[in-house]
mmCIF file of C-alpha atoms and ligand atoms in Angstrom:
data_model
loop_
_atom_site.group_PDB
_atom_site.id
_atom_site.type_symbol
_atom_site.label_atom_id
_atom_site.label_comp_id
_atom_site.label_asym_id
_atom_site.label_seq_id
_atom_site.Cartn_x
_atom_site.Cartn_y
_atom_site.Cartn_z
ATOM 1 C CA UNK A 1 -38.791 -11.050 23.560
ATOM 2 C CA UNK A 2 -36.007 -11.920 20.944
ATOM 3 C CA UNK A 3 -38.635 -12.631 18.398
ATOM 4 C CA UNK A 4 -40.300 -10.089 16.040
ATOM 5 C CA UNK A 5 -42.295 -11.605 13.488
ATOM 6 C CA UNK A 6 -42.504 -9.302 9.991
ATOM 7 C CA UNK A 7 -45.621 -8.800 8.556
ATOM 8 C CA UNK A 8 -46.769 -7.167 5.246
ATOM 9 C CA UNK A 9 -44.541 -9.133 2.677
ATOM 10 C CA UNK A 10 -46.709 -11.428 -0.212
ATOM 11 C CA UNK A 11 -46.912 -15.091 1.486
ATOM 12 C CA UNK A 12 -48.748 -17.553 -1.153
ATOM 13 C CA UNK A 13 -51.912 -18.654 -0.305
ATOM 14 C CA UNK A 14 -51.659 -22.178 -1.957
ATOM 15 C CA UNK A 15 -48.538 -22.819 -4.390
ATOM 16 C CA UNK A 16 -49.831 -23.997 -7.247
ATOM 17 C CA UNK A 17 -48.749 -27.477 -6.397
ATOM 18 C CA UNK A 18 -47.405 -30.038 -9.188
ATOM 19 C CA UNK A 19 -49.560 -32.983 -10.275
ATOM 20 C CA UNK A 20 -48.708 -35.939 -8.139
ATOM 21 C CA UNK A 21 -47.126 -38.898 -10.176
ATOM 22 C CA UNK A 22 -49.403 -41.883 -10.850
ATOM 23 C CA UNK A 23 -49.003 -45.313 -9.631
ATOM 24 C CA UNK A 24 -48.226 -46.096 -13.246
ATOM 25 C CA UNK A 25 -45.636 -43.543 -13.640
ATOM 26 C CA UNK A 26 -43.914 -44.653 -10.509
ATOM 27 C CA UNK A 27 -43.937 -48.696 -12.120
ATOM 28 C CA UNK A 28 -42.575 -47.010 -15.522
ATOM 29 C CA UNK A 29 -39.909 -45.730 -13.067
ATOM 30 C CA UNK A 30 -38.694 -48.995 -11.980
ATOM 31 C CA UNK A 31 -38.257 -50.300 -15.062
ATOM 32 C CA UNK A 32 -36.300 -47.124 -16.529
ATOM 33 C CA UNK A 33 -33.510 -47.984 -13.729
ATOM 34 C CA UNK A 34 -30.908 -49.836 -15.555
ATOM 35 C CA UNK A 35 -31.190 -46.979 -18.759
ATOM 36 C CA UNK A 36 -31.000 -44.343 -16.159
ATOM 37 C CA UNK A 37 -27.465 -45.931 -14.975
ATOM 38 C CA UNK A 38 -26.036 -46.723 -17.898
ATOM 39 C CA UNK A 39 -26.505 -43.231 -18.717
ATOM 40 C CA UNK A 40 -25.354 -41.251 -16.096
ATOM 41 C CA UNK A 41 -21.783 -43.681 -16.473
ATOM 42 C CA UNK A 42 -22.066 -43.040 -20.394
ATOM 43 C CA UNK A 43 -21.796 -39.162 -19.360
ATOM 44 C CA UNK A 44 -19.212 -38.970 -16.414
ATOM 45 C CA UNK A 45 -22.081 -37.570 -14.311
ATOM 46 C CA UNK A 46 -22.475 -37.030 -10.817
ATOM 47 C CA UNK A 47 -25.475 -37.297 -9.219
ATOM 48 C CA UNK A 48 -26.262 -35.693 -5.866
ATOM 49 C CA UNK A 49 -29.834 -36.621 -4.663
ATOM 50 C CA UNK A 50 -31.535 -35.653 -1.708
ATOM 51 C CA UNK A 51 -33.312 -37.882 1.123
ATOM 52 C CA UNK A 52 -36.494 -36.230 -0.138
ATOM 53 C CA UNK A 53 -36.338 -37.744 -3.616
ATOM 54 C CA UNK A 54 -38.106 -41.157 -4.236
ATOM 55 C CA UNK A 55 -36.240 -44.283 -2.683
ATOM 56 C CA UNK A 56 -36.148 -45.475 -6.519
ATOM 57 C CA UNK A 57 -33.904 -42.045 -7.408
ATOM 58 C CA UNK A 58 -31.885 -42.498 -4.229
ATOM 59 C CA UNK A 59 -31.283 -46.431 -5.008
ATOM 60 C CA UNK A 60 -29.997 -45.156 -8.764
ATOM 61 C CA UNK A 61 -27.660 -42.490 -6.702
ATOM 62 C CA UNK A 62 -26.343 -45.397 -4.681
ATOM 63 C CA UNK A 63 -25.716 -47.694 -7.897
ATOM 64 C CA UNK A 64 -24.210 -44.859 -9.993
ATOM 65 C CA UNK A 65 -21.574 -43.726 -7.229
ATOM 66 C CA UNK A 66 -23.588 -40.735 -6.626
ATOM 67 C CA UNK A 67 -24.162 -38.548 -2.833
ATOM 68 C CA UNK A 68 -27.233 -38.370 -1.406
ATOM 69 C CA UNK A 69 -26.945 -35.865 1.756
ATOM 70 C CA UNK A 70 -28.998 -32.773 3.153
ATOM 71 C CA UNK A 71 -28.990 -29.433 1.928
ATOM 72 C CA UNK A 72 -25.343 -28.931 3.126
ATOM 73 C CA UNK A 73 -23.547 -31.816 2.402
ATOM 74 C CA UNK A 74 -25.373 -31.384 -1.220
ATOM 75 C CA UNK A 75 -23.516 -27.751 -1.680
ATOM 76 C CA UNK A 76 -20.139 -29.018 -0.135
ATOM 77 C CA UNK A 77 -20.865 -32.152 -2.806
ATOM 78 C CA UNK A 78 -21.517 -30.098 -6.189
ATOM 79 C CA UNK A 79 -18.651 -27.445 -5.219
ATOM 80 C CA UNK A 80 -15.746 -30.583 -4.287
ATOM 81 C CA UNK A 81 -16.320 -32.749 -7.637
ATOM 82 C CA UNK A 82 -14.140 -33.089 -10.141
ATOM 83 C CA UNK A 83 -16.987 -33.974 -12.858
ATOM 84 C CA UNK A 84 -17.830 -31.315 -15.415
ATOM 85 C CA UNK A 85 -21.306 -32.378 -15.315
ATOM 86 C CA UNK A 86 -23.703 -32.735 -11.851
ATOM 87 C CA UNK A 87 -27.016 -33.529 -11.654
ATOM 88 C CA UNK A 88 -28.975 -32.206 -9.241
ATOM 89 C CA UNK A 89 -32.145 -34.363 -7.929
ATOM 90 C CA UNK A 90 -33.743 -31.977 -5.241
ATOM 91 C CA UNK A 91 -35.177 -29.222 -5.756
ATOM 92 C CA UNK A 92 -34.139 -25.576 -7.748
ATOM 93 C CA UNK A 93 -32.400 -24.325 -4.497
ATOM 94 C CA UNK A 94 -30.195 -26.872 -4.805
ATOM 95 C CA UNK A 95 -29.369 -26.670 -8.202
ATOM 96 C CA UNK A 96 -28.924 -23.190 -7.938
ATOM 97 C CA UNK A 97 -26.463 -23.209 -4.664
ATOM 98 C CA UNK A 98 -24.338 -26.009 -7.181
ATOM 99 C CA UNK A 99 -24.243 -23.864 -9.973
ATOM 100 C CA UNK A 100 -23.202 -20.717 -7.815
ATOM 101 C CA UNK A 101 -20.403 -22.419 -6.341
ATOM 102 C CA UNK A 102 -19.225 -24.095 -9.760
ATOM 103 C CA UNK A 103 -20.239 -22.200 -12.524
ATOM 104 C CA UNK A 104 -17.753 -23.770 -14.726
ATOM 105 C CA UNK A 105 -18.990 -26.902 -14.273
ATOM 106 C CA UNK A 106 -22.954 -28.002 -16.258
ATOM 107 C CA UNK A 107 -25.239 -28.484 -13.511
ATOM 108 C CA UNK A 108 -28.813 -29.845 -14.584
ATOM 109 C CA UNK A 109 -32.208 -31.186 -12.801
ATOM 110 C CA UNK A 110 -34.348 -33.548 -13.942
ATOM 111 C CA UNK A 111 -37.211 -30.871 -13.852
ATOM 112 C CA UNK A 112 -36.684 -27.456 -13.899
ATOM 113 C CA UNK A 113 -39.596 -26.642 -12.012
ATOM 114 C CA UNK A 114 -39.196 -27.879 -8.229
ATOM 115 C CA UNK A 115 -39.629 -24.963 -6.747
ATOM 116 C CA UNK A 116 -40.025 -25.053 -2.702
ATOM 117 C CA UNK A 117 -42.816 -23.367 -0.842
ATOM 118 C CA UNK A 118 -40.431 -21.489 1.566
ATOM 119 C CA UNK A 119 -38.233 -20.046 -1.843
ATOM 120 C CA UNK A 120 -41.862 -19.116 -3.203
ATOM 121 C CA UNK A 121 -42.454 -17.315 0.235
ATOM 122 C CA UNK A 122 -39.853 -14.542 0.077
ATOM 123 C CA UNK A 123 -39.656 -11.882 -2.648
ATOM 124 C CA UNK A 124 -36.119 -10.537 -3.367
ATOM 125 C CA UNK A 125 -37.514 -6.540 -3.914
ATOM 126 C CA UNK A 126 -40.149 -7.532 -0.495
ATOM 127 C CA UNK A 127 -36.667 -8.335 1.104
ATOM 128 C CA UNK A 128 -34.878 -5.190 -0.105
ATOM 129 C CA UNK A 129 -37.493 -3.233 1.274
ATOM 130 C CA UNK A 130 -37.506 -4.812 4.718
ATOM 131 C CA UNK A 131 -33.656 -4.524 4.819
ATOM 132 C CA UNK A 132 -34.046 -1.188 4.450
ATOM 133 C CA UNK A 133 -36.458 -1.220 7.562
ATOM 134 C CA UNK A 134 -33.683 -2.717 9.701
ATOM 135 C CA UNK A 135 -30.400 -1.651 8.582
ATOM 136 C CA UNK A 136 -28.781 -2.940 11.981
ATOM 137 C CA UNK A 137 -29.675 -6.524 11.581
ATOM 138 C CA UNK A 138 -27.477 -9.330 9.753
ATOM 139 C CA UNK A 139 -29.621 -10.697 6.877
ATOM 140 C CA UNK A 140 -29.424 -14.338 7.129
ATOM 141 C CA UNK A 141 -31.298 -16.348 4.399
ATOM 142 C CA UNK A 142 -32.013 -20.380 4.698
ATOM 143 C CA UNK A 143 -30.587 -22.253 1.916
ATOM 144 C CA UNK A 144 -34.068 -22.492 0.343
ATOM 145 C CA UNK A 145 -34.443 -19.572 -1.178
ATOM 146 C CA UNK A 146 -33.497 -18.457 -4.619
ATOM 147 C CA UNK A 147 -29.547 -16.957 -5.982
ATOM 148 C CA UNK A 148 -31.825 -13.638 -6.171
ATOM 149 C CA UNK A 149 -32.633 -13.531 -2.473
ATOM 150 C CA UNK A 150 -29.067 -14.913 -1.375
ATOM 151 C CA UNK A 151 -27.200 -11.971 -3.846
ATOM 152 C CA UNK A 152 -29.179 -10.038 -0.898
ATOM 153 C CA UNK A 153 -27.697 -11.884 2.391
ATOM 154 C CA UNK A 154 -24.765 -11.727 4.392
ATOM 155 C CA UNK A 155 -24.974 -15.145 5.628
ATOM 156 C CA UNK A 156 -26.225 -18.024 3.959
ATOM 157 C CA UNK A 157 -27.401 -21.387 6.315
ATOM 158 C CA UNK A 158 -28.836 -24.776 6.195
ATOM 159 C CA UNK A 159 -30.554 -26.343 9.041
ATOM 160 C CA UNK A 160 -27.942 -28.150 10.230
ATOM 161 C CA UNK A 161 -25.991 -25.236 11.120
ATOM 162 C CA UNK A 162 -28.832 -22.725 11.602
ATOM 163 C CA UNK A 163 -28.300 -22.975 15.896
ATOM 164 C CA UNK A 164 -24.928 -22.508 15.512
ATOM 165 C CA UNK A 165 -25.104 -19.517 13.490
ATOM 166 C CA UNK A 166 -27.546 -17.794 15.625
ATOM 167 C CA UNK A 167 -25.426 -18.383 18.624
ATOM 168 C CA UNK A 168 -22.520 -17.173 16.632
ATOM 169 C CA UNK A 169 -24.264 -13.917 15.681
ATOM 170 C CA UNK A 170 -25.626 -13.536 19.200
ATOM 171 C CA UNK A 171 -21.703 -13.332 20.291
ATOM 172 C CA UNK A 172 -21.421 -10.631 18.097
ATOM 173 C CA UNK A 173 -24.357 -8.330 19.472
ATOM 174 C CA UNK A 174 -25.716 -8.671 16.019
ATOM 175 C CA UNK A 175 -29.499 -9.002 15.595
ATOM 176 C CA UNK A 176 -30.503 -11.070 12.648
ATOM 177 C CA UNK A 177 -32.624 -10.527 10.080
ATOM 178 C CA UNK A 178 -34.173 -14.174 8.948
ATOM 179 C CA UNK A 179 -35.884 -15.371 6.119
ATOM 180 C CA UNK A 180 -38.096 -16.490 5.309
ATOM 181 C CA UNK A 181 -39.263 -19.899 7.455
ATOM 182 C CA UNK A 182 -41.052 -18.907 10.297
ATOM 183 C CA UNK A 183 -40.742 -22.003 12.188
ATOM 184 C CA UNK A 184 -36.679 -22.309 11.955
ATOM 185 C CA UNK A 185 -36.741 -18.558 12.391
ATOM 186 C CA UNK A 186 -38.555 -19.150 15.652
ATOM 187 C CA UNK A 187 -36.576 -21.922 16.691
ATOM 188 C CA UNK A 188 -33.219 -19.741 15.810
ATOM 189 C CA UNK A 189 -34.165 -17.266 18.358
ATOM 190 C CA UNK A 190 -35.354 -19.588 21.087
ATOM 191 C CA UNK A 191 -32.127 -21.553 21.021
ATOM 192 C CA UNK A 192 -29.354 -19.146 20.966
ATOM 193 C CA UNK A 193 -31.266 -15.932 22.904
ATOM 194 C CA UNK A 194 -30.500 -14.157 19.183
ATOM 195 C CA UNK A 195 -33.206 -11.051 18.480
ATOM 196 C CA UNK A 196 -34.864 -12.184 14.941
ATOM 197 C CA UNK A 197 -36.897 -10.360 12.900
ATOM 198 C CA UNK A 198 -38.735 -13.242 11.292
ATOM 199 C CA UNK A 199 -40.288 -13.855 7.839
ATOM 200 C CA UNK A 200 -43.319 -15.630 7.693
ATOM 201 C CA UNK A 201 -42.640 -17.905 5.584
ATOM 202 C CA UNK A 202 -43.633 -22.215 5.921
ATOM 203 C CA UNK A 203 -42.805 -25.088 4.156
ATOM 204 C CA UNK A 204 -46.310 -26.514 3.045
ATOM 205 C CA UNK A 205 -44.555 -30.289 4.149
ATOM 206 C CA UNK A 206 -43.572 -29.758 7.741
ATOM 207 C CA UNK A 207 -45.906 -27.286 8.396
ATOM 208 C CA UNK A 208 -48.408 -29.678 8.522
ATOM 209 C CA UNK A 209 -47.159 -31.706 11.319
ATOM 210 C CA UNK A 210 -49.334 -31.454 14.332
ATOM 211 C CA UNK A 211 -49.082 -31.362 18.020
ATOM 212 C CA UNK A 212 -52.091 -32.769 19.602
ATOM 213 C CA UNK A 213 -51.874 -35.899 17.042
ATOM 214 C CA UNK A 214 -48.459 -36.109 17.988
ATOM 215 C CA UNK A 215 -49.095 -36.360 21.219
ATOM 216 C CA UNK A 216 -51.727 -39.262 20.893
ATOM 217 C CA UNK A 217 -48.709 -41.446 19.030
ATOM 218 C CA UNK A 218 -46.535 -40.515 21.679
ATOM 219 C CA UNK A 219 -48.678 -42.012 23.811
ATOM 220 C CA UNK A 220 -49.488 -45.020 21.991
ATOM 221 C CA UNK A 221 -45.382 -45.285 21.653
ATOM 222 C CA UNK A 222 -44.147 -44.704 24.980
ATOM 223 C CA UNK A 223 -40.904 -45.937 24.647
ATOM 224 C CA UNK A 224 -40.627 -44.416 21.201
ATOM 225 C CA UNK A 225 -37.790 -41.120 20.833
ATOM 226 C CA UNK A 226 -39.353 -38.484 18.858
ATOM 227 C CA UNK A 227 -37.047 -36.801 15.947
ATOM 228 C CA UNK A 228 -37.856 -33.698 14.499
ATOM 229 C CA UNK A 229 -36.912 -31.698 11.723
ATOM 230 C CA UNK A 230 -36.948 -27.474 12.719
ATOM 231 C CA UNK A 231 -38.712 -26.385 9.715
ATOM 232 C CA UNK A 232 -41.805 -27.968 11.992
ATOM 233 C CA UNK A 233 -44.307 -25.803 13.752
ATOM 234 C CA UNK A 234 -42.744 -24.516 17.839
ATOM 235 C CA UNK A 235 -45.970 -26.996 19.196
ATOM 236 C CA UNK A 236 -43.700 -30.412 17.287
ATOM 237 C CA UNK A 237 -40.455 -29.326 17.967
ATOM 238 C CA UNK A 238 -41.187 -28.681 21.734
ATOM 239 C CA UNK A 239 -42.636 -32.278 21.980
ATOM 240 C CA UNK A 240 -39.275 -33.624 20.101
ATOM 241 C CA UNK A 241 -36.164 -36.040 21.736
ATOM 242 C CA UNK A 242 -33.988 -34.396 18.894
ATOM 243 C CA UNK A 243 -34.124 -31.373 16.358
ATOM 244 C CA UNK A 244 -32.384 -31.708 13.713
ATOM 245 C CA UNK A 245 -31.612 -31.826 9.610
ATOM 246 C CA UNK A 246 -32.194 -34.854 7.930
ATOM 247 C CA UNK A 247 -28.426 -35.728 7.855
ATOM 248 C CA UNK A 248 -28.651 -35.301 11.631
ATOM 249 C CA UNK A 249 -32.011 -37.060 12.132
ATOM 250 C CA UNK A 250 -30.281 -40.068 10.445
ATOM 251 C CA UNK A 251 -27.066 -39.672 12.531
ATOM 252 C CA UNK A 252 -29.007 -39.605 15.454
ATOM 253 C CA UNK A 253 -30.798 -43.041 14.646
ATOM 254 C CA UNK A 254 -28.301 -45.032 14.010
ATOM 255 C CA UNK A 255 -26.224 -43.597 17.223
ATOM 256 C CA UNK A 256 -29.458 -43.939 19.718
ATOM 257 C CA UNK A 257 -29.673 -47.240 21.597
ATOM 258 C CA UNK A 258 -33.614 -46.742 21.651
ATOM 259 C CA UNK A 259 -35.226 -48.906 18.825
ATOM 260 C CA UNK A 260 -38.320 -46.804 18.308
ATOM 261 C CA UNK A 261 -38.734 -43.495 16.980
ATOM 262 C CA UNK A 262 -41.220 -40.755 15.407
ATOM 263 C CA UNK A 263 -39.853 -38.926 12.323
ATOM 264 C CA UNK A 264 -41.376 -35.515 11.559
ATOM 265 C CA UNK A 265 -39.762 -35.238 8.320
ATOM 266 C CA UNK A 266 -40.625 -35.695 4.599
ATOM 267 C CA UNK A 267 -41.134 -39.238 4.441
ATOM 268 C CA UNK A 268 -38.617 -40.469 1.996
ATOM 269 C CA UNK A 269 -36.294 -40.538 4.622
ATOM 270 C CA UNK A 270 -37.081 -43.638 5.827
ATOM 271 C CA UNK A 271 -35.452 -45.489 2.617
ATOM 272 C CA UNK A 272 -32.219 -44.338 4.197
ATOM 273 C CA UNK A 273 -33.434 -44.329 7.626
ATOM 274 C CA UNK A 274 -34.631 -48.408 7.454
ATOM 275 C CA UNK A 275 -31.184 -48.936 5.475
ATOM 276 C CA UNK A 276 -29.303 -47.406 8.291
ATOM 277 C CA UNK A 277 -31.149 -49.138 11.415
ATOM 278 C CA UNK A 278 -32.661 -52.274 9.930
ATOM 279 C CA UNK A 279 -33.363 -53.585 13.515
ATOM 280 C CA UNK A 280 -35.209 -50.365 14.340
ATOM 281 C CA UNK A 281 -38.775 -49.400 14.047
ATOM 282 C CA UNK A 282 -39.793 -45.815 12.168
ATOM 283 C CA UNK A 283 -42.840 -44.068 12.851
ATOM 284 C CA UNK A 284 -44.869 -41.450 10.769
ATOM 285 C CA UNK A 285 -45.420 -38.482 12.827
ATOM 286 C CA UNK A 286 -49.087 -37.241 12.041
ATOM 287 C CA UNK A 287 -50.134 -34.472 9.753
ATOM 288 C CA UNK A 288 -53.136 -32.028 9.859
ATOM 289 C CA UNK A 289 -55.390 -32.466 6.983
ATOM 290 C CA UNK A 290 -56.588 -28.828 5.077
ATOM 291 C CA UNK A 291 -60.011 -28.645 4.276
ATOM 292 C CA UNK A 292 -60.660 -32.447 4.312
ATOM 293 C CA UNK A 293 -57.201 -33.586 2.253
ATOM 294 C CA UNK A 294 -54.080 -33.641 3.335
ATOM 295 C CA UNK A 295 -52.033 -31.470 1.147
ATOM 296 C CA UNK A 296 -48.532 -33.028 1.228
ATOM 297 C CA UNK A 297 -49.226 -35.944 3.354
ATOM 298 C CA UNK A 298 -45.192 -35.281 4.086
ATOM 299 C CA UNK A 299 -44.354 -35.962 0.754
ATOM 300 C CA UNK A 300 -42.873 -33.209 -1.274
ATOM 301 C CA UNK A 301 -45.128 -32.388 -4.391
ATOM 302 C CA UNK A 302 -41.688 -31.092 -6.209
ATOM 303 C CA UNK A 303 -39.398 -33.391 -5.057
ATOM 304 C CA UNK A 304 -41.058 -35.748 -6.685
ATOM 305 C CA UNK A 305 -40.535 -34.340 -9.823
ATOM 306 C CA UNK A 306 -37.605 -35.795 -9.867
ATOM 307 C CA UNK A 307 -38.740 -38.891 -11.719
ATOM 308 C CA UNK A 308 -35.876 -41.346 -13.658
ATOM 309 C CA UNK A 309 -37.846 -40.724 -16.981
ATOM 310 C CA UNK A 310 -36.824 -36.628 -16.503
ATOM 311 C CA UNK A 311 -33.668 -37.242 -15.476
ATOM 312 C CA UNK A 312 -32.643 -39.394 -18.736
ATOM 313 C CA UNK A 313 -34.435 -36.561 -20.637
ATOM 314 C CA UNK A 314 -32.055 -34.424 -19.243
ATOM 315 C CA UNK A 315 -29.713 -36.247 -19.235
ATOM 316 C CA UNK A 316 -29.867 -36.628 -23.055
ATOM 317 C CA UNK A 317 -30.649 -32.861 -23.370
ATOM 318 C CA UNK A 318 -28.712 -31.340 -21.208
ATOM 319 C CA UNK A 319 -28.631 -27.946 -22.382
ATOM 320 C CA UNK A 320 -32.430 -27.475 -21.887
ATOM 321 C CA UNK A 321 -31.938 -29.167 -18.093
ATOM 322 C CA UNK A 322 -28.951 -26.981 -17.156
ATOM 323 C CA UNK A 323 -28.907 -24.011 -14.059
ATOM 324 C CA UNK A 324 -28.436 -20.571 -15.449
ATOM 325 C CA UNK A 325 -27.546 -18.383 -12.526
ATOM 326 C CA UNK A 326 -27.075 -14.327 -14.172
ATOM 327 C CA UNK A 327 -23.257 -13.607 -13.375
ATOM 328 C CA UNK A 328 -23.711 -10.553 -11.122
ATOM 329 C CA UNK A 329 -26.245 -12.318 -8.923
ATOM 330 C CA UNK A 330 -23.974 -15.022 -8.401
ATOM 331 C CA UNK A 331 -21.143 -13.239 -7.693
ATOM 332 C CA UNK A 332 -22.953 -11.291 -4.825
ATOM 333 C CA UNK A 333 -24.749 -15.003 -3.761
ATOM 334 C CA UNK A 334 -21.424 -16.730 -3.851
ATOM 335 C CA UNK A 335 -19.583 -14.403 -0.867
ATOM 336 C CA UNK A 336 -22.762 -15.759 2.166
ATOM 337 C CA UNK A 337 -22.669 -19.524 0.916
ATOM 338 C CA UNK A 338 -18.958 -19.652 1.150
ATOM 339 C CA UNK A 339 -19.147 -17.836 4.468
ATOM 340 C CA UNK A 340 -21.437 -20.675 5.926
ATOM 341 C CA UNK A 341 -18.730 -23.279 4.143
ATOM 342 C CA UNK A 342 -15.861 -22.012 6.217
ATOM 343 C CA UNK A 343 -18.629 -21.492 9.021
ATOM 344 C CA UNK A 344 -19.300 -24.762 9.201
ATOM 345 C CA UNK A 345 -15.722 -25.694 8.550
ATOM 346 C CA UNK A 346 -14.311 -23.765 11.685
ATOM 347 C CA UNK A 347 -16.884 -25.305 13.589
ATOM 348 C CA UNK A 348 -15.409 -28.929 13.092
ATOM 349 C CA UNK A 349 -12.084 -27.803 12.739
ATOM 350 C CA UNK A 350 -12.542 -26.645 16.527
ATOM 351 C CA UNK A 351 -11.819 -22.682 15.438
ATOM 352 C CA UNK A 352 -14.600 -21.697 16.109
ATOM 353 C CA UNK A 353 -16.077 -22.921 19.434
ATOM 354 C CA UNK A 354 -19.379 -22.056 20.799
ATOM 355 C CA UNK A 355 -20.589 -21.658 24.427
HETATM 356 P P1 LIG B 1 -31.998 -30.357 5.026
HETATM 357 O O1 LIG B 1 -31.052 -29.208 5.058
HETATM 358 O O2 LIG B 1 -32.213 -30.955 6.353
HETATM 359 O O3 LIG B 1 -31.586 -31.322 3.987
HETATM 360 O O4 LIG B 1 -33.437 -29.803 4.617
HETATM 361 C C1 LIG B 1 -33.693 -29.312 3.342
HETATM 362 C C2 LIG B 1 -35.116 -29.174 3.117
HETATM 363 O O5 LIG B 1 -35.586 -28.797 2.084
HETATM 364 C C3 LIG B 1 -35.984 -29.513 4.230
HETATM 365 O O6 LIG B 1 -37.280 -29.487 3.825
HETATM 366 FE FE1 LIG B 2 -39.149 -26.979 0.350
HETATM 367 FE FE2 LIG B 2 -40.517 -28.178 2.236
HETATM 368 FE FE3 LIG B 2 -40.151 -29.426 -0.076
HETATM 369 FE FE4 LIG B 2 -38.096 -29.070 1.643
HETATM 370 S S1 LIG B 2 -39.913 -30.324 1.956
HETATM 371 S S2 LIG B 2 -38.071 -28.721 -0.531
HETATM 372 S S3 LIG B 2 -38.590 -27.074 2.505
HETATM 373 S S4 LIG B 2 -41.293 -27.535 0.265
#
């Protein structure tokens, strides 16, 4: 059994979740558009902006020559501008992994406190302590995770290249020590044979997808594909067509001939997914409700932070907006997230070819 699920690190119970925005703060977001653009031009600034963030931010991104990409494309984004000043709409992973790869540049958020449930899940000293556990496995940390708990990896990934990396590893001999999503962790070892000791870690949006509803849509869509995203519990992603990151769920759309489809994935993706396939139909996997609510209703409570009324705030205070990422944690975080750069670079380049 390649799998070996770690136990006794501190897992949240709940995570503190942000207020959700009000209908009437999302309508005072529409109409804060055209200052939002004028002032990201007035500044020289990039913005990078992930699917998850509201289709309003991701229409600004579009208007002000910004990217809007997955976790990946995001870092590769931040670290090949020429702008001194980036702003990040995501969440602080993101922001971090920018301002590690550019620290000469300013890199602000519109809110300072996105966090992400799985970079809540995994303490950097409960991580030092069960490295020193298993001193023969690779530690390989997901993107979302804080500079802290990368200064601690050898390999950084993102989902997209998560697969590839445990194959790569499994080449090697090398066991791998993953944190902290359970469910990518999971899906890491049952893809490439790799042995993974696995934090147990979840992200409170894709956690929540569920099989047995799934199934019911499924069959009420039978000629619908089903597109997953890994950070989904092993039950979803057995039942999916595809696996993959939200870069690849949307490269998969458009490619498909089908004209149906069920996204497990935050659901902000379908701005970009409906802009990409307008002929096609997108579906809304089903979530499990928690004690009568739905928690996250796949929508991600701090990726929505990122309204346009913070980001002019920080856009006109920058300096109380910007990353700070302590020098000798960055150094040690910068060597594994330019590892999975050239990683992924090989792989396209065709130097690096996996069976
Ligand atoms: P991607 O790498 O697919 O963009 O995913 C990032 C993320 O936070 C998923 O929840
Ligand atoms: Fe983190 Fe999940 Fe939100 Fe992505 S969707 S940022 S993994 S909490």
């Amino acid at each position: 059994m390649p799998l070996h699920m770690i136990d006794n690190v501190s897992i949240p119970e709940d995570f503190n979740l942000p207020a959700r925005q009000t209908l009437e703060q999302k309508k005072k977001d529409d109409t804060l558009f055209d200052e939002a653009l004028a002032l990201i031009k007035e500044k020289n600034a990039l913005l990078i902006a992930h699917y998850y963030t509201s289709e309003t931010m991701q229409r600004l991104c579009e208007a002000a020559g910004g990217f809007i990409g997955d976790s990946l494309e995001m870092a590769r984004m931040g670290r090949d501008s020429d702008k001194n000043l980036i702003v990040v709409a995501g969440v602080r992973f993101m922001g971090e992994t920018a301002k590690i790869l550019s620290p000469e540049k300013t890199v602000i958020m519109p809110d300072l406190s996105a966090e992400c449930s799985l970079d809540l899940c995994c303490q950097v000293e409960d991580l030092k302590r069960v490295k020193s556990a298993h001193p023969e496995a690779t530690v390989v940390a997901y993107a979302n995770t804080s500079a802290a708990v990368k200064a601690q990896a050898d390999w950084i990934v993102t989902s997209s290249l998560a697969v590839e990396l445990g194959k790569y590893l499994t080449s090697k001999g090398e066991p791998i020590l993953w944190v902290p999503d359970r469910h990518l962790g999971s899906y890491i070892a049952n893809q490439s044979s790799s042995d993974v000791y696995c934090w147990p870690g979840r992200c409170i949006v894709h956690d929540a997808f569920e099989a047995n509803a799934l199934e019911f849509v499924k069959k009420e869509n039978p000629d619908a594909m089903v597109l997953v995203h890994p950070e989904a519990p092993a039950a979803v992603v057995e039942r999916a067509d595809y696996v993959g990151s939200t870069s690849q769920i949307l490269a998969f759309a458009k490619s498909s001939d089908c004209k149906k489809f069920i996204i497990a994935t935050e659901r902000n993706i379908f701005y970009k997914l409906s802009c990409a396939c307008p002929d096609k139909k997108f579906i809304e996997a089903p979530v499990a409700s928690t004690k009568g609510h739905c928690i996250s209703c796949a929508n991600c409570p701090w990726m929505e932070l990122n309204s346009l009324e913070s980001l002019i705030k920080a856009l006109n205070n920058p300096s109380s907006h910007a990353l700070d990422v302590d020098e000798s944690v960055r150094v040690k975080a910068l060597k594994p997230l330019e590892r999975m750069l050239n990683f992924s670079a090989d792989l396209k380049s065709g130097k690096i070819v996996l069976n």
